Short mmCIF file of C-alpha atoms and ligand atoms in Angstrom, two decimals:
data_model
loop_
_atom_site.label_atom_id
_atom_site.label_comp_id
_atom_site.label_asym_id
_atom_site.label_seq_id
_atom_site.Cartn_x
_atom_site.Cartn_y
_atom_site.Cartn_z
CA UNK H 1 64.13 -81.14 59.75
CA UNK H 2 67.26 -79.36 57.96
CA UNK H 3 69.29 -81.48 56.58
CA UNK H 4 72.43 -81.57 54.05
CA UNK H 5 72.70 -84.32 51.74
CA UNK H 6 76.82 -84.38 51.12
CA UNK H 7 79.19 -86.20 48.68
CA UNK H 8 81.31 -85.92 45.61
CA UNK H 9 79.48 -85.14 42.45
CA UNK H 10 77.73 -88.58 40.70
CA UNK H 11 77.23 -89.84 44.32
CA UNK H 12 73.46 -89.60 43.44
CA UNK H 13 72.32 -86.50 45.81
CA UNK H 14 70.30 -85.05 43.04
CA UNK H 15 68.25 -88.13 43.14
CA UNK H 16 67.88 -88.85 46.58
CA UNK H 17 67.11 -85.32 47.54
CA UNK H 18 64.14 -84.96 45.73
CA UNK H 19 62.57 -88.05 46.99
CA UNK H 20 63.62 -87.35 50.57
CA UNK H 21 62.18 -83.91 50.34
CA UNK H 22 58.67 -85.79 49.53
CA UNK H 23 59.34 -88.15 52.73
CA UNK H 24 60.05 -85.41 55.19
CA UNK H 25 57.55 -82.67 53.14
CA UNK H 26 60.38 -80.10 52.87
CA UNK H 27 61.72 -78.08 49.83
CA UNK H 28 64.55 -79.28 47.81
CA UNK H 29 67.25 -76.75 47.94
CA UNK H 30 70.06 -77.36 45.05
CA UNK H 31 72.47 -74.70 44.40
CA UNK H 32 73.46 -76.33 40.87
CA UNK H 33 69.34 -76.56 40.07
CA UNK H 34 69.53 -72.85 41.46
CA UNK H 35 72.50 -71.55 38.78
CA UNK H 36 71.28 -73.70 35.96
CA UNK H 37 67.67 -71.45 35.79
CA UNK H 38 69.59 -68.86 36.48
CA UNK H 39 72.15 -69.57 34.12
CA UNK H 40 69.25 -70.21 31.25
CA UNK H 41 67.43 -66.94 32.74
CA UNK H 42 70.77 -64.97 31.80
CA UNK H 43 70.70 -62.94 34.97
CA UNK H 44 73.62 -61.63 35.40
CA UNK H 45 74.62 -63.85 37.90
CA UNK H 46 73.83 -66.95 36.48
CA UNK H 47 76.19 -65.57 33.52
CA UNK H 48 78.84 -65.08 35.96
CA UNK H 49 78.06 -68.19 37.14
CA UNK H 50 78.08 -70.51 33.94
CA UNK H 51 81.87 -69.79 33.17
CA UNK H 52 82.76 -71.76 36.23
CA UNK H 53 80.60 -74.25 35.84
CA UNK H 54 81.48 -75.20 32.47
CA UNK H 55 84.97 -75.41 34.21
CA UNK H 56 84.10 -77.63 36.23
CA UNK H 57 85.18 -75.18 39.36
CA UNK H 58 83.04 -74.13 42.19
CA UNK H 59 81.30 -70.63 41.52
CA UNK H 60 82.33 -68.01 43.87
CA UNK H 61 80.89 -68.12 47.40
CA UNK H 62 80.04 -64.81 47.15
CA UNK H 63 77.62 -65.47 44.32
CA UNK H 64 76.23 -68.84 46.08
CA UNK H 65 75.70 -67.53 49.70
CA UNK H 66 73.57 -64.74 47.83
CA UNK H 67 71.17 -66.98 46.20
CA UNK H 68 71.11 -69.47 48.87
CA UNK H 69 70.26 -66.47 51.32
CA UNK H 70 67.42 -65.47 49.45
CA UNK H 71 65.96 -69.15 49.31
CA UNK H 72 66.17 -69.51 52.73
CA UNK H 73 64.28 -66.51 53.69
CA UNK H 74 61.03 -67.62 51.72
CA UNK H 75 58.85 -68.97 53.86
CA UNK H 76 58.26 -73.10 52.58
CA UNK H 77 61.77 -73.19 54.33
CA UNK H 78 60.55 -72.61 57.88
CA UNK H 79 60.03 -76.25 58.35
CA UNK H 80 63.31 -77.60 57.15
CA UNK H 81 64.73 -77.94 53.88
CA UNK H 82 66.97 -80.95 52.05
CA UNK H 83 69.89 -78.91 51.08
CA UNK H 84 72.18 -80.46 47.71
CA UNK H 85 75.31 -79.53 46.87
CA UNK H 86 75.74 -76.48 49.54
CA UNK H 87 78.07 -76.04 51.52
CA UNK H 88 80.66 -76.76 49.61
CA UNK H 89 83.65 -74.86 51.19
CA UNK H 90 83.57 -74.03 54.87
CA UNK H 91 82.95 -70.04 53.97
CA UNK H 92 79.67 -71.63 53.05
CA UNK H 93 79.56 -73.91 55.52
CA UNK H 94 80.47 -71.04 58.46
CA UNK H 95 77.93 -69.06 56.82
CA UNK H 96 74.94 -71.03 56.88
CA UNK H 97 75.44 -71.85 60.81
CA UNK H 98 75.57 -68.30 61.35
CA UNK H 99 72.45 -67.90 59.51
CA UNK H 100 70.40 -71.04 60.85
CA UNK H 101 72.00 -69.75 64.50
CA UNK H 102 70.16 -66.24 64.14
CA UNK H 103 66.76 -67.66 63.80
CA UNK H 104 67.63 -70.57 66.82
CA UNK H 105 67.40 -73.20 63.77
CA UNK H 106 70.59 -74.96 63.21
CA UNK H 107 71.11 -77.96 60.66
CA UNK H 108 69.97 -81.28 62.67
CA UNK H 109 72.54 -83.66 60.19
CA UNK H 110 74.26 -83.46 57.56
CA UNK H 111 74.24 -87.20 55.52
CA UNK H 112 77.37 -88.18 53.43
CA UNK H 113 76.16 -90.82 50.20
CA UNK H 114 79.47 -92.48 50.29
CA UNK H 115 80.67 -94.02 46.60
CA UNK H 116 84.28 -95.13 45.43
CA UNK H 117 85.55 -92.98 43.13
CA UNK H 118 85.77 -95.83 40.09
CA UNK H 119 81.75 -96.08 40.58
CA UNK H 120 81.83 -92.02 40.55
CA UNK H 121 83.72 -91.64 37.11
CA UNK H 122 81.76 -94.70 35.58
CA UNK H 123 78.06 -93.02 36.38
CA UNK H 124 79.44 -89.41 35.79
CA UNK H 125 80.69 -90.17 32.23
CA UNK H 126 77.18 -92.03 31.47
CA UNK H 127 75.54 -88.94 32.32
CA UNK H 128 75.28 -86.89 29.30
CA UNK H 129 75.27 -82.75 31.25
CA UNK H 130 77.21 -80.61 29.49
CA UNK H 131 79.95 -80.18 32.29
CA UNK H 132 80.40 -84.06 32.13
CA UNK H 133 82.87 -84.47 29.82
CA UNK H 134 86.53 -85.89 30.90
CA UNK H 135 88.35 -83.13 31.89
CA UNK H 136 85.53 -81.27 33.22
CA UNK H 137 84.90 -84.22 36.07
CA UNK H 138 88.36 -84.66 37.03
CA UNK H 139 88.18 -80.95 38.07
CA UNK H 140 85.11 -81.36 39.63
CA UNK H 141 86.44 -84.32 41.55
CA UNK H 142 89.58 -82.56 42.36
CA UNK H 143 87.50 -79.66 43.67
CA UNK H 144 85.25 -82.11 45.12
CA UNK H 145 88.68 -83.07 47.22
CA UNK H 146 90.29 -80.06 47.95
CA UNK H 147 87.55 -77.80 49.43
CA UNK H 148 84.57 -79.76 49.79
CA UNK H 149 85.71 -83.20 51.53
CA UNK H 150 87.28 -81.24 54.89
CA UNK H 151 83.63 -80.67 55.23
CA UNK H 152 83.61 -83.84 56.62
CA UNK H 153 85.69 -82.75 59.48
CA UNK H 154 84.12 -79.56 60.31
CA UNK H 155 80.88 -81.44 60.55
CA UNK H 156 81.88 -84.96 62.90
CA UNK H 157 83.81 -81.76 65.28
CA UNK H 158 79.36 -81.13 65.43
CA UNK H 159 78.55 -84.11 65.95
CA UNK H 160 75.99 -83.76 63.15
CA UNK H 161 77.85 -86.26 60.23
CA UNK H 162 76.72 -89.20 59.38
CA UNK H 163 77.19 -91.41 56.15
CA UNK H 164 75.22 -94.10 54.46
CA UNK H 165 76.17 -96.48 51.51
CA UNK H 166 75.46 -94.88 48.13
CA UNK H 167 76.10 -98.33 46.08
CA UNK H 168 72.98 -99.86 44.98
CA UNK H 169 69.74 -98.87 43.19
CA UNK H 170 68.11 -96.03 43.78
CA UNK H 171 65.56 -97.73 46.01
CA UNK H 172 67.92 -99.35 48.13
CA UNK H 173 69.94 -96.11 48.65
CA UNK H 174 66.59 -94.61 50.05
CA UNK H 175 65.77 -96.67 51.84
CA UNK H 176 69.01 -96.50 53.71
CA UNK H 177 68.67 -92.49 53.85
CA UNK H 178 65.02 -93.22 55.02
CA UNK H 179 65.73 -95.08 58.06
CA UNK H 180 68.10 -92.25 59.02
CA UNK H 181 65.82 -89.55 59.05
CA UNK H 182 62.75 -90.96 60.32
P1 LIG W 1 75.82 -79.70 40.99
O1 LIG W 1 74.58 -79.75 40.18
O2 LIG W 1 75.56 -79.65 42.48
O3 LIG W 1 76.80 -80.79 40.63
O4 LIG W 1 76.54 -78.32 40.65
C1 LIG W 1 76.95 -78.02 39.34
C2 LIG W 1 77.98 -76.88 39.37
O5 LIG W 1 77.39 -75.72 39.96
C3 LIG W 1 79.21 -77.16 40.21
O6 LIG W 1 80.20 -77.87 39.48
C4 LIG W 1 79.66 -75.75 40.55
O7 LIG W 1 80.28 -75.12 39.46
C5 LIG W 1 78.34 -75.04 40.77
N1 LIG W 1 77.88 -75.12 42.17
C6 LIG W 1 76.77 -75.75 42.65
N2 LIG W 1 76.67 -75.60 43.99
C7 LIG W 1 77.74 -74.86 44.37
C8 LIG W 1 78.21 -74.38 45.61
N3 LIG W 1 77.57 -74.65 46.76
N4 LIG W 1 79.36 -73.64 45.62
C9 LIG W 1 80.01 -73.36 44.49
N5 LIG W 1 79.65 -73.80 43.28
C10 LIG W 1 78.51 -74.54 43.20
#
């Protein structure tokens, strides 16, 4: 199953992911995961990469689409893969179908954790990561907005979008995702 777990940042994707990619026994893809080793690595691209981030602004696609390309080319990703936080722009988004369309393996759904935006700034600010602080989220949130959320769109025109509730505990959110996938 490939699958994209979407929503604003602090909707809980991180979370969910992982335990969904134990469920469905497929890797965990997270492009922020991905540029935070590489950021701490200090490749050169995860040192191109941290400047945005600390910003609180989406890191080039160029840079993304690269290190997504290479993770989907290993071979644990033949089965499926629970991608987090990618696409986030429709480049991406364009991108990936043309790569999942080469090897006859499109994305089966793409699942939106659906918060309100109070709940979002509450559990972001509670979070302690370095590009948590004030500022830094509303930029995130605004990028979140303004080339992210048409996503959405691009998506339902696939007839691949769905959404489930993201208030509640952890378990409960699952649970919800869980029914959805199985
Ligand atoms: P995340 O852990 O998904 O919240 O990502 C943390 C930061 O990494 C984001 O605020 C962006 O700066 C960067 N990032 C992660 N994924 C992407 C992506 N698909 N496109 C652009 N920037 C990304």
């Amino acid at each position: 199953m490939r699958t994209v777990l979407f929503g604003a940042p602090g909707v809980g994707k991180g979370t969910q992911a992982v335990r969904l990619s134990h469920l469905l026994k497929v890797p965990h893809l997270s492009t922020g995961d991905m540029l935070r080793v590489a950021r701490a690595e200090g490749t050169p691209l995860g040192i191109d990469a941290g400047g945005y981030m600390d910003q609180g602004k989406l890191v080039p696609d160029a840079l993304v689409l690269k290190i997504v390309e290479d993770r989907l080319q290993q071979d644990d990703c033949r089965r499926g893969f629970i991608l987090d936080g990618f696409p986030r722009t429709e480049h991406q988004a364009v991108t990936l179908d043309e790569w999942l369309a080469a090897n006859d393996a499109p994305l089966d759904r793409v699942i939106q954790i659906v918060v309100d935006k109070e709940l979002i700034l509450q559990r972001l600010s509670k979070r302690g990561r370095t590009d948590d602080d004030a500022a830094v989220i509303a930029r995130r949130l605004e990028q979140y907005d303004q080339l992210t959320r048409p996503l959405i769109h691009y998506y339902s025109e696939h007839g691949i979008m769905c959404a489930v509730d993201g208030v509640g505990t952890p378990d409960e959110v699952f649970d919800r995702l869980a029914a959805l996938t199985c």
